[in-house]
């Protein structure tokens, strides 16, 4: 499948990159969680899509554990019906260990995003007939204390080659999915999608990121996102 080949190519590109402090740990779930990731792509990545939702990068208790974007473990297993072997990144932080589908932690962002889709569509197949979810960057970055470092906070010399590879991969994936539009989950993802899709007749919108670190997301996130989607011409 072409989406699997695109992901494999991006995974290889990511392995060639190097990062310096404050980055101390880099997790690439496209490598160690490639089995559930490939299942997700092949099961639900059939074109065309009305819209593709694009997140920023993996969370430690979501895609870093399951290989699925925003992949809160319970929802991936129970709603998406995906569970497969997950390995280990080569250099784990003791506070952010990868336990795959045995992990007992919950990713709030994933619980909110997929929870909204589950509530509106019931069956996962009904959602994926129209939509898909990707992450722009496949890497999780942690500092020496286990704190998350988002891609926009990397040094320019390390950020630019990362963004170049991720831009190309997103452009290829969106084209493969024959998406009518892209919705950035948060401002960073929307800006990167606008850059990656420059020259294509694919409109890019945005919705509020569901992270609890975003104060606005802790006040009526679902209602806000449904309104934003209506304004973008997307009805759930």
Coordinates of C-alpha atoms in Angstrom, one line a residue:
X1 CA 0.0 0.0 0.0
X2 CA 1.3 3.5 -0.9
X3 CA 0.7 5.0 2.5
X4 CA 2.8 2.3 4.1
X5 CA 5.6 3.0 1.7
X6 CA 5.4 6.7 2.4
X7 CA 5.6 6.0 6.2
X8 CA 8.5 3.6 5.7
X9 CA 10.4 6.3 3.6
X10 CA 9.8 8.9 6.3
X11 CA 10.9 6.5 9.0
X12 CA 14.2 6.0 7.2
X13 CA 14.6 9.8 6.8
X14 CA 14.0 10.4 10.5
X15 CA 16.7 7.8 11.4
X16 CA 19.3 9.8 9.6
X17 CA 18.7 12.9 11.6
X18 CA 20.6 13.8 14.8
X19 CA 19.6 16.1 17.6
X20 CA 21.5 17.8 20.4
X21 CA 20.6 19.0 23.9
X22 CA 18.1 19.8 25.3
X23 CA 16.9 16.8 23.3
X24 CA 18.1 13.7 25.1
X25 CA 15.7 11.0 23.8
X26 CA 14.1 10.5 20.4
X27 CA 11.3 8.0 19.9
X28 CA 10.4 6.9 16.4
X29 CA 7.2 4.8 16.5
X30 CA 7.3 4.4 12.8
X31 CA 10.2 2.0 13.5
X32 CA 9.4 0.2 16.8
X33 CA 5.5 0.4 16.5
X34 CA 5.4 -0.2 12.7
X35 CA 3.1 -3.2 13.0
X36 CA 0.1 -1.4 14.5
X37 CA 0.9 1.7 12.4
X38 CA 0.8 -0.3 9.2
X39 CA -2.5 -1.9 10.3
X40 CA -4.0 1.5 10.8
X41 CA -2.9 2.7 7.4
X42 CA -4.0 -0.4 5.5
X43 CA -7.4 -0.8 7.3
X44 CA -8.5 2.8 7.2
X45 CA -6.4 4.7 4.6
X46 CA -8.5 4.0 1.5
X47 CA -9.0 7.1 -0.7
X48 CA -10.7 9.4 -1.2
X49 CA -11.2 11.4 2.0
X50 CA -13.3 14.4 2.6
X51 CA -10.7 15.7 5.1
X52 CA -7.5 14.7 6.7
X53 CA -6.9 15.8 10.3
X54 CA -3.2 16.5 10.9
X55 CA -1.6 16.6 14.4
X56 CA 1.8 17.8 15.4
X57 CA 3.8 14.8 16.7
X58 CA 3.3 11.8 19.0
X59 CA 2.4 12.1 22.6
X60 CA 4.2 9.8 25.1
X61 CA 1.0 7.9 26.0
X62 CA -0.6 7.9 22.6
X63 CA 1.2 7.3 19.3
X64 CA 4.5 6.6 21.2
X65 CA 2.7 3.5 22.6
X66 CA 0.4 2.4 19.8
X67 CA 1.8 3.7 16.6
X68 CA -1.5 5.4 15.8
X69 CA -1.8 9.2 15.7
X70 CA -3.4 10.5 18.9
X71 CA -3.6 6.8 19.7
X72 CA -5.0 6.6 23.2
X73 CA -4.6 2.9 24.0
X74 CA -8.2 2.0 24.9
X75 CA -9.7 3.7 21.9
X76 CA -7.1 2.2 19.5
X77 CA -7.8 -1.3 20.8
X78 CA -11.6 -1.1 21.4
X79 CA -12.8 1.3 18.7
X80 CA -10.3 1.0 16.0
X81 CA -9.8 -2.7 16.6
X82 CA -6.0 -2.5 16.3
X83 CA -3.6 -4.3 18.6
X84 CA -0.2 -5.6 17.5
X85 CA 3.4 -6.1 18.8
X86 CA 5.2 -2.9 19.8
X87 CA 9.0 -2.9 20.4
X88 CA 11.2 -0.4 22.2
X89 CA 13.0 2.7 21.1
X90 CA 16.7 2.3 21.5
X91 CA 17.1 4.9 24.3
X92 CA 14.1 5.1 26.6
X93 CA 13.6 7.7 29.3
X94 CA 12.7 5.9 32.6
X95 CA 9.7 8.2 33.1
X96 CA 8.4 7.6 29.6
X97 CA 8.8 3.9 28.9
X98 CA 7.2 2.3 26.0
X99 CA 5.0 -0.6 27.1
X100 CA 2.8 -0.7 24.0
X101 CA -0.7 -2.0 24.5
X102 CA 0.1 -2.9 28.1
X103 CA 0.6 0.7 29.0
X104 CA -1.9 1.9 31.7
X105 CA -1.5 5.6 31.1
X106 CA -4.1 7.6 29.0
X107 CA -3.4 10.2 26.4
X108 CA -5.8 13.1 27.1
X109 CA -5.5 14.6 23.6
X110 CA -6.2 11.3 22.0
X111 CA -9.1 10.6 24.3
X112 CA -10.7 13.9 23.5
X113 CA -10.1 13.8 19.7
X114 CA -11.0 10.2 19.0
X115 CA -13.7 10.4 21.7
X116 CA -15.4 13.1 19.7
X117 CA -15.3 11.1 16.5
X118 CA -16.6 8.0 18.3
X119 CA -19.5 9.9 19.8
X120 CA -20.5 11.5 16.4
X121 CA -20.0 8.4 14.2
X122 CA -20.6 5.3 16.4
X123 CA -18.6 2.9 14.2
X124 CA -15.0 3.6 13.3
X125 CA -15.7 2.6 9.7
X126 CA -18.3 5.4 9.4
X127 CA -15.7 8.0 10.4
X128 CA -13.0 6.7 8.1
X129 CA -15.3 6.5 5.1
X130 CA -15.0 10.3 5.1
X131 CA -11.9 11.2 7.2
X132 CA -8.4 10.2 8.2
X133 CA -5.9 11.3 10.9
X134 CA -2.2 11.7 10.4
X135 CA 0.7 13.2 12.4
X136 CA 2.9 15.7 10.7
X137 CA 6.1 14.7 12.5
X138 CA 6.5 11.1 13.6
X139 CA 9.1 11.7 16.3
X140 CA 8.7 12.2 20.1
X141 CA 11.4 14.4 21.7
X142 CA 12.2 14.4 25.4
X143 CA 14.7 16.3 27.4
X144 CA 16.9 14.7 30.2
X145 CA 14.1 15.1 32.7
X146 CA 11.5 13.5 30.5
X147 CA 9.7 16.7 29.5
X148 CA 8.2 16.9 26.0
X149 CA 10.0 19.1 23.4
X150 CA 7.8 20.0 20.5
X151 CA 9.3 20.2 17.0
X152 CA 8.9 24.0 16.8
X153 CA 11.2 24.3 19.8
X154 CA 14.2 22.5 18.1
X155 CA 17.2 24.6 17.1
X156 CA 16.9 25.9 13.5
X157 CA 19.8 23.7 12.2
X158 CA 18.0 20.6 13.4
X159 CA 14.5 21.8 12.8
X160 CA 14.9 22.6 9.1
X161 CA 15.9 19.1 7.8
X162 CA 13.1 17.6 9.9
X163 CA 10.5 20.0 8.5
X164 CA 11.7 19.4 4.9
X165 CA 11.3 15.7 5.2
X166 CA 7.9 15.9 7.0
X167 CA 6.6 18.5 4.5
X168 CA 7.3 16.1 1.6
X169 CA 5.8 13.1 3.4
X170 CA 2.6 15.0 4.3
X171 CA 2.2 16.2 0.7
X172 CA 2.7 12.7 -0.6
X173 CA 0.2 11.2 2.0
X174 CA -2.5 13.9 1.4
X175 CA -2.2 13.4 -2.4
X176 CA -2.4 9.6 -2.0
X177 CA -5.5 10.0 0.1
X178 CA -7.0 12.3 -2.5
X179 CA -8.1 14.6 0.3
X180 CA -10.5 17.4 -0.4
X181 CA -9.2 19.4 2.5
X182 CA -6.8 19.3 5.5
X183 CA -7.6 20.3 9.0
X184 CA -4.6 21.1 11.2
X185 CA -5.1 20.1 14.8
X186 CA -3.6 23.1 16.4
X187 CA -1.8 26.1 14.8
X188 CA 1.6 24.4 14.2
X189 CA 0.1 21.6 12.2
X190 CA -2.0 24.0 10.2
X191 CA 0.9 26.2 9.3
X192 CA 3.0 23.2 8.3
X193 CA 0.2 21.8 6.2
X194 CA -0.1 25.2 4.4
X195 CA 3.6 25.1 3.6
X196 CA 3.6 21.4 2.6
X197 CA 0.6 21.7 0.3
X198 CA 1.6 25.0 -1.3
X199 CA 0.6 25.0 -5.0
X200 CA -2.1 22.3 -4.5
X201 CA -5.8 23.2 -4.6
X202 CA -6.4 21.8 -1.2
X203 CA -7.7 24.2 1.5
X204 CA -6.2 24.0 5.0
X205 CA -8.3 24.8 8.1
X206 CA -7.6 24.4 11.8
X207 CA -9.2 23.4 15.0
X208 CA -8.2 23.9 18.6
X209 CA -5.7 21.4 19.8
X210 CA -7.1 19.1 22.5
X211 CA -4.0 19.1 24.8
X212 CA -4.8 19.8 28.5
X213 CA -1.6 22.0 28.4
X214 CA -3.7 24.4 26.3
X215 CA -6.0 26.3 28.7
X216 CA -8.6 27.0 26.0
X217 CA -8.9 23.2 25.4
X218 CA -10.0 22.7 29.0
X219 CA -13.1 24.8 28.4
X220 CA -15.8 23.3 26.1
X221 CA -13.2 21.9 23.7
X222 CA -15.8 19.7 21.9
X223 CA -18.3 22.5 21.4
X224 CA -15.5 24.8 20.1
X225 CA -14.2 22.2 17.7
X226 CA -17.6 21.4 16.3
X227 CA -18.2 25.1 15.7
X228 CA -14.8 25.5 14.0
X229 CA -15.5 22.6 11.7
X230 CA -18.9 24.0 10.7
X231 CA -17.2 27.3 9.9
X232 CA -14.7 25.3 7.7
X233 CA -17.7 23.6 5.9
X234 CA -17.1 20.2 7.6
X235 CA -20.0 18.6 9.3
X236 CA -19.5 15.7 11.7

